[in-house]
Every structure is written in structure tokens, then in C-alpha cells.
Amino acid sequence: MFGLRQLFYPWGFVVQAVALVHFARRRPEGYWLYVILFGGFVGASAYIVVEVLRTRDCFAACFKDSGADRASRLWKYKF
């Protein structure tokens, strides 16, 4: 009778809340706040794809070549 509408109803608010928390912590460009608030689920999802995943990939690349890996390679080449 109600279909799947009740299943998807709260997820828009959840995604917006996650995007707003990330926005408050990171403080990216100001227009993202309007995209999150007025775009609803789609705007918050776009913010997460563009900003959150990009940030995560940057941190993954930074920690990929950690100091321990570098030290072990230097040690191996030294001896």
C-alpha cells in the first residue's frame, strides 16, 4: 500500500546531516552550504561525492608512502 516511500524517507535527512557535519569541520567553499541545504538529498550526495571522497583519496595518497615504508626501502638500498 505504501510502497517503498517509507524506506527512503529518512535517508535524505541522514545524508544532509552527514554533509553538514563534514562542511562544518572542513569549511570548504561557501556555495556548498547552499547546495547541501537547497539541493536536498541530491545536493548532499553531490557534495559527498565531490568533497568527501576527494578528501579521502588525498589522505590515502599521503599515507600510502608512509615513513616506515620509506625507511625500510632506504635500509634495503643502504645494505
mmCIF file with all atom_site columns, C-alpha atoms in Angstrom:
data_model
loop_
_atom_site.group_PDB
_atom_site.id
_atom_site.type_symbol
_atom_site.label_atom_id
_atom_site.label_alt_id
_atom_site.label_comp_id
_atom_site.label_asym_id
_atom_site.label_entity_id
_atom_site.label_seq_id
_atom_site.pdbx_PDB_ins_code
_atom_site.Cartn_x
_atom_site.Cartn_y
_atom_site.Cartn_z
_atom_site.occupancy
_atom_site.B_iso_or_equiv
_atom_site.pdbx_formal_charge
_atom_site.auth_seq_id
_atom_site.auth_comp_id
_atom_site.auth_asym_id
_atom_site.auth_atom_id
_atom_site.pdbx_PDB_model_num
ATOM 1  C CA . MET A 1 1  ? 0.000  0.000  0.000  1.00 0.00 ? 1  MET A CA 1
ATOM 2  C CA . PHE A 1 2  ? 2.707  2.498  0.953  1.00 0.00 ? 2  PHE A CA 1
ATOM 3  C CA . GLY A 1 3  ? 5.366  1.024  -1.315 1.00 0.00 ? 3  GLY A CA 1
ATOM 4  C CA . LEU A 1 4  ? 8.987  1.875  -0.772 1.00 0.00 ? 4  LEU A CA 1
ATOM 5  C CA . ARG A 1 5  ? 8.398  5.510  0.098  1.00 0.00 ? 5  ARG A CA 1
ATOM 6  C CA . GLN A 1 6  ? 8.774  4.996  3.834  1.00 0.00 ? 6  GLN A CA 1
ATOM 7  C CA . LEU A 1 7  ? 12.053 3.194  3.233  1.00 0.00 ? 7  LEU A CA 1
ATOM 8  C CA . PHE A 1 8  ? 13.698 6.173  1.504  1.00 0.00 ? 8  PHE A CA 1
ATOM 9  C CA . TYR A 1 9  ? 12.145 8.965  3.568  1.00 0.00 ? 9  TYR A CA 1
ATOM 10 C CA . PRO A 1 10 ? 14.747 9.423  6.351  1.00 0.00 ? 10 PRO A CA 1
ATOM 11 C CA . TRP A 1 11 ? 17.818 8.900  4.165  1.00 0.00 ? 11 TRP A CA 1
ATOM 12 C CA . GLY A 1 12 ? 17.633 12.383 2.693  1.00 0.00 ? 12 GLY A CA 1
ATOM 13 C CA . PHE A 1 13 ? 17.940 13.881 6.168  1.00 0.00 ? 13 PHE A CA 1
ATOM 14 C CA . VAL A 1 14 ? 20.711 11.490 7.133  1.00 0.00 ? 14 VAL A CA 1
ATOM 15 C CA . VAL A 1 15 ? 22.790 12.312 4.054  1.00 0.00 ? 15 VAL A CA 1
ATOM 16 C CA . GLN A 1 16 ? 22.209 16.036 4.575  1.00 0.00 ? 16 GLN A CA 1
ATOM 17 C CA . ALA A 1 17 ? 23.265 15.758 8.221  1.00 0.00 ? 17 ALA A CA 1
ATOM 18 C CA . VAL A 1 18 ? 26.468 13.915 7.295  1.00 0.00 ? 18 VAL A CA 1
ATOM 19 C CA . ALA A 1 19 ? 27.256 16.514 4.633  1.00 0.00 ? 19 ALA A CA 1
ATOM 20 C CA . LEU A 1 20 ? 26.572 19.404 7.037  1.00 0.00 ? 20 LEU A CA 1
ATOM 21 C CA . VAL A 1 21 ? 28.825 17.915 9.726  1.00 0.00 ? 21 VAL A CA 1
ATOM 22 C CA . HIS A 1 22 ? 31.629 17.473 7.205  1.00 0.00 ? 22 HIS A CA 1
ATOM 23 C CA . PHE A 1 23 ? 31.049 21.007 5.919  1.00 0.00 ? 23 PHE A CA 1
ATOM 24 C CA . ALA A 1 24 ? 31.247 22.438 9.440  1.00 0.00 ? 24 ALA A CA 1
ATOM 25 C CA . ARG A 1 25 ? 34.518 20.644 10.143 1.00 0.00 ? 25 ARG A CA 1
ATOM 26 C CA . ARG A 1 26 ? 36.284 21.281 6.836  1.00 0.00 ? 26 ARG A CA 1
ATOM 27 C CA . ARG A 1 27 ? 34.868 24.691 5.795  1.00 0.00 ? 27 ARG A CA 1
ATOM 28 C CA . PRO A 1 28 ? 35.117 24.305 2.003  1.00 0.00 ? 28 PRO A CA 1
ATOM 29 C CA . GLU A 1 29 ? 33.769 26.917 -0.432 1.00 0.00 ? 29 GLU A CA 1
ATOM 30 C CA . GLY A 1 30 ? 30.662 28.691 0.848  1.00 0.00 ? 30 GLY A CA 1
ATOM 31 C CA . TYR A 1 31 ? 28.428 27.741 -2.071 1.00 0.00 ? 31 TYR A CA 1
ATOM 32 C CA . TRP A 1 32 ? 28.459 24.111 -0.904 1.00 0.00 ? 32 TRP A CA 1
ATOM 33 C CA . LEU A 1 33 ? 26.272 25.073 2.046  1.00 0.00 ? 33 LEU A CA 1
ATOM 34 C CA . TYR A 1 34 ? 23.568 26.239 -0.355 1.00 0.00 ? 34 TYR A CA 1
ATOM 35 C CA . VAL A 1 35 ? 23.958 23.127 -2.478 1.00 0.00 ? 35 VAL A CA 1
ATOM 36 C CA . ILE A 1 36 ? 23.513 20.927 0.603  1.00 0.00 ? 36 ILE A CA 1
ATOM 37 C CA . LEU A 1 37 ? 20.559 22.838 2.054  1.00 0.00 ? 37 LEU A CA 1
ATOM 38 C CA . PHE A 1 38 ? 18.595 23.602 -1.088 1.00 0.00 ? 38 PHE A CA 1
ATOM 39 C CA . GLY A 1 39 ? 19.611 20.561 -3.097 1.00 0.00 ? 39 GLY A CA 1
ATOM 40 C CA . GLY A 1 40 ? 18.297 18.093 -0.542 1.00 0.00 ? 40 GLY A CA 1
ATOM 41 C CA . PHE A 1 41 ? 19.344 14.505 -0.983 1.00 0.00 ? 41 PHE A CA 1
ATOM 42 C CA . VAL A 1 42 ? 20.800 15.109 -4.449 1.00 0.00 ? 42 VAL A CA 1
ATOM 43 C CA . GLY A 1 43 ? 22.794 18.178 -3.373 1.00 0.00 ? 43 GLY A CA 1
ATOM 44 C CA . ALA A 1 44 ? 24.161 16.477 -0.271 1.00 0.00 ? 44 ALA A CA 1
ATOM 45 C CA . SER A 1 45 ? 25.075 13.407 -2.312 1.00 0.00 ? 45 SER A CA 1
ATOM 46 C CA . ALA A 1 46 ? 26.881 15.603 -4.843 1.00 0.00 ? 46 ALA A CA 1
ATOM 47 C CA . TYR A 1 47 ? 28.810 17.275 -2.010 1.00 0.00 ? 47 TYR A CA 1
ATOM 48 C CA . ILE A 1 48 ? 29.801 13.896 -0.574 1.00 0.00 ? 48 ILE A CA 1
ATOM 49 C CA . VAL A 1 49 ? 30.975 12.604 -3.940 1.00 0.00 ? 49 VAL A CA 1
ATOM 50 C CA . VAL A 1 50 ? 32.936 15.734 -4.826 1.00 0.00 ? 50 VAL A CA 1
ATOM 51 C CA . GLU A 1 51 ? 34.355 16.893 -1.485 1.00 0.00 ? 51 GLU A CA 1
ATOM 52 C CA . VAL A 1 52 ? 34.344 13.973 0.960  1.00 0.00 ? 52 VAL A CA 1
ATOM 53 C CA . LEU A 1 53 ? 35.605 11.283 -1.388 1.00 0.00 ? 53 LEU A CA 1
ATOM 54 C CA . ARG A 1 54 ? 38.207 13.628 -2.873 1.00 0.00 ? 54 ARG A CA 1
ATOM 55 C CA . THR A 1 55 ? 39.495 14.426 0.613  1.00 0.00 ? 55 THR A CA 1
ATOM 56 C CA . ARG A 1 56 ? 39.608 10.760 1.491  1.00 0.00 ? 56 ARG A CA 1
ATOM 57 C CA . ASP A 1 57 ? 41.600 9.974  -1.654 1.00 0.00 ? 57 ASP A CA 1
ATOM 58 C CA . CYS A 1 58 ? 44.052 12.766 -0.890 1.00 0.00 ? 58 CYS A CA 1
ATOM 59 C CA . PHE A 1 59 ? 44.661 11.430 2.601  1.00 0.00 ? 59 PHE A CA 1
ATOM 60 C CA . ALA A 1 60 ? 45.023 7.889  1.294  1.00 0.00 ? 60 ALA A CA 1
ATOM 61 C CA . ALA A 1 61 ? 47.668 9.054  -1.174 1.00 0.00 ? 61 ALA A CA 1
ATOM 62 C CA . CYS A 1 62 ? 49.508 10.945 1.567  1.00 0.00 ? 62 CYS A CA 1
ATOM 63 C CA . PHE A 1 63 ? 49.648 7.949  3.884  1.00 0.00 ? 63 PHE A CA 1
ATOM 64 C CA . LYS A 1 64 ? 50.318 5.412  1.159  1.00 0.00 ? 64 LYS A CA 1
ATOM 65 C CA . ASP A 1 65 ? 54.022 6.201  1.236  1.00 0.00 ? 65 ASP A CA 1
ATOM 66 C CA . SER A 1 66 ? 54.405 6.396  4.994  1.00 0.00 ? 66 SER A CA 1
ATOM 67 C CA . GLY A 1 67 ? 57.663 6.889  6.821  1.00 0.00 ? 67 GLY A CA 1
ATOM 68 C CA . ALA A 1 68 ? 58.023 3.244  7.788  1.00 0.00 ? 68 ALA A CA 1
ATOM 69 C CA . ASP A 1 69 ? 57.841 2.158  4.152  1.00 0.00 ? 69 ASP A CA 1
ATOM 70 C CA . ARG A 1 70 ? 60.376 4.758  3.133  1.00 0.00 ? 70 ARG A CA 1
ATOM 71 C CA . ALA A 1 71 ? 62.717 3.822  5.956  1.00 0.00 ? 71 ALA A CA 1
ATOM 72 C CA . SER A 1 72 ? 62.581 0.130  5.085  1.00 0.00 ? 72 SER A CA 1
ATOM 73 C CA . ARG A 1 73 ? 63.322 0.880  1.418  1.00 0.00 ? 73 ARG A CA 1
ATOM 74 C CA . LEU A 1 74 ? 66.231 3.114  2.370  1.00 0.00 ? 74 LEU A CA 1
ATOM 75 C CA . TRP A 1 75 ? 67.546 0.473  4.728  1.00 0.00 ? 75 TRP A CA 1
ATOM 76 C CA . LYS A 1 76 ? 67.311 -2.149 1.991  1.00 0.00 ? 76 LYS A CA 1
ATOM 77 C CA . TYR A 1 77 ? 69.174 0.024  -0.522 1.00 0.00 ? 77 TYR A CA 1
ATOM 78 C CA . LYS A 1 78 ? 71.781 1.001  2.033  1.00 0.00 ? 78 LYS A CA 1
ATOM 79 C CA . PHE A 1 79 ? 72.853 -2.577 2.666  1.00 0.00 ? 79 PHE A CA 1
#
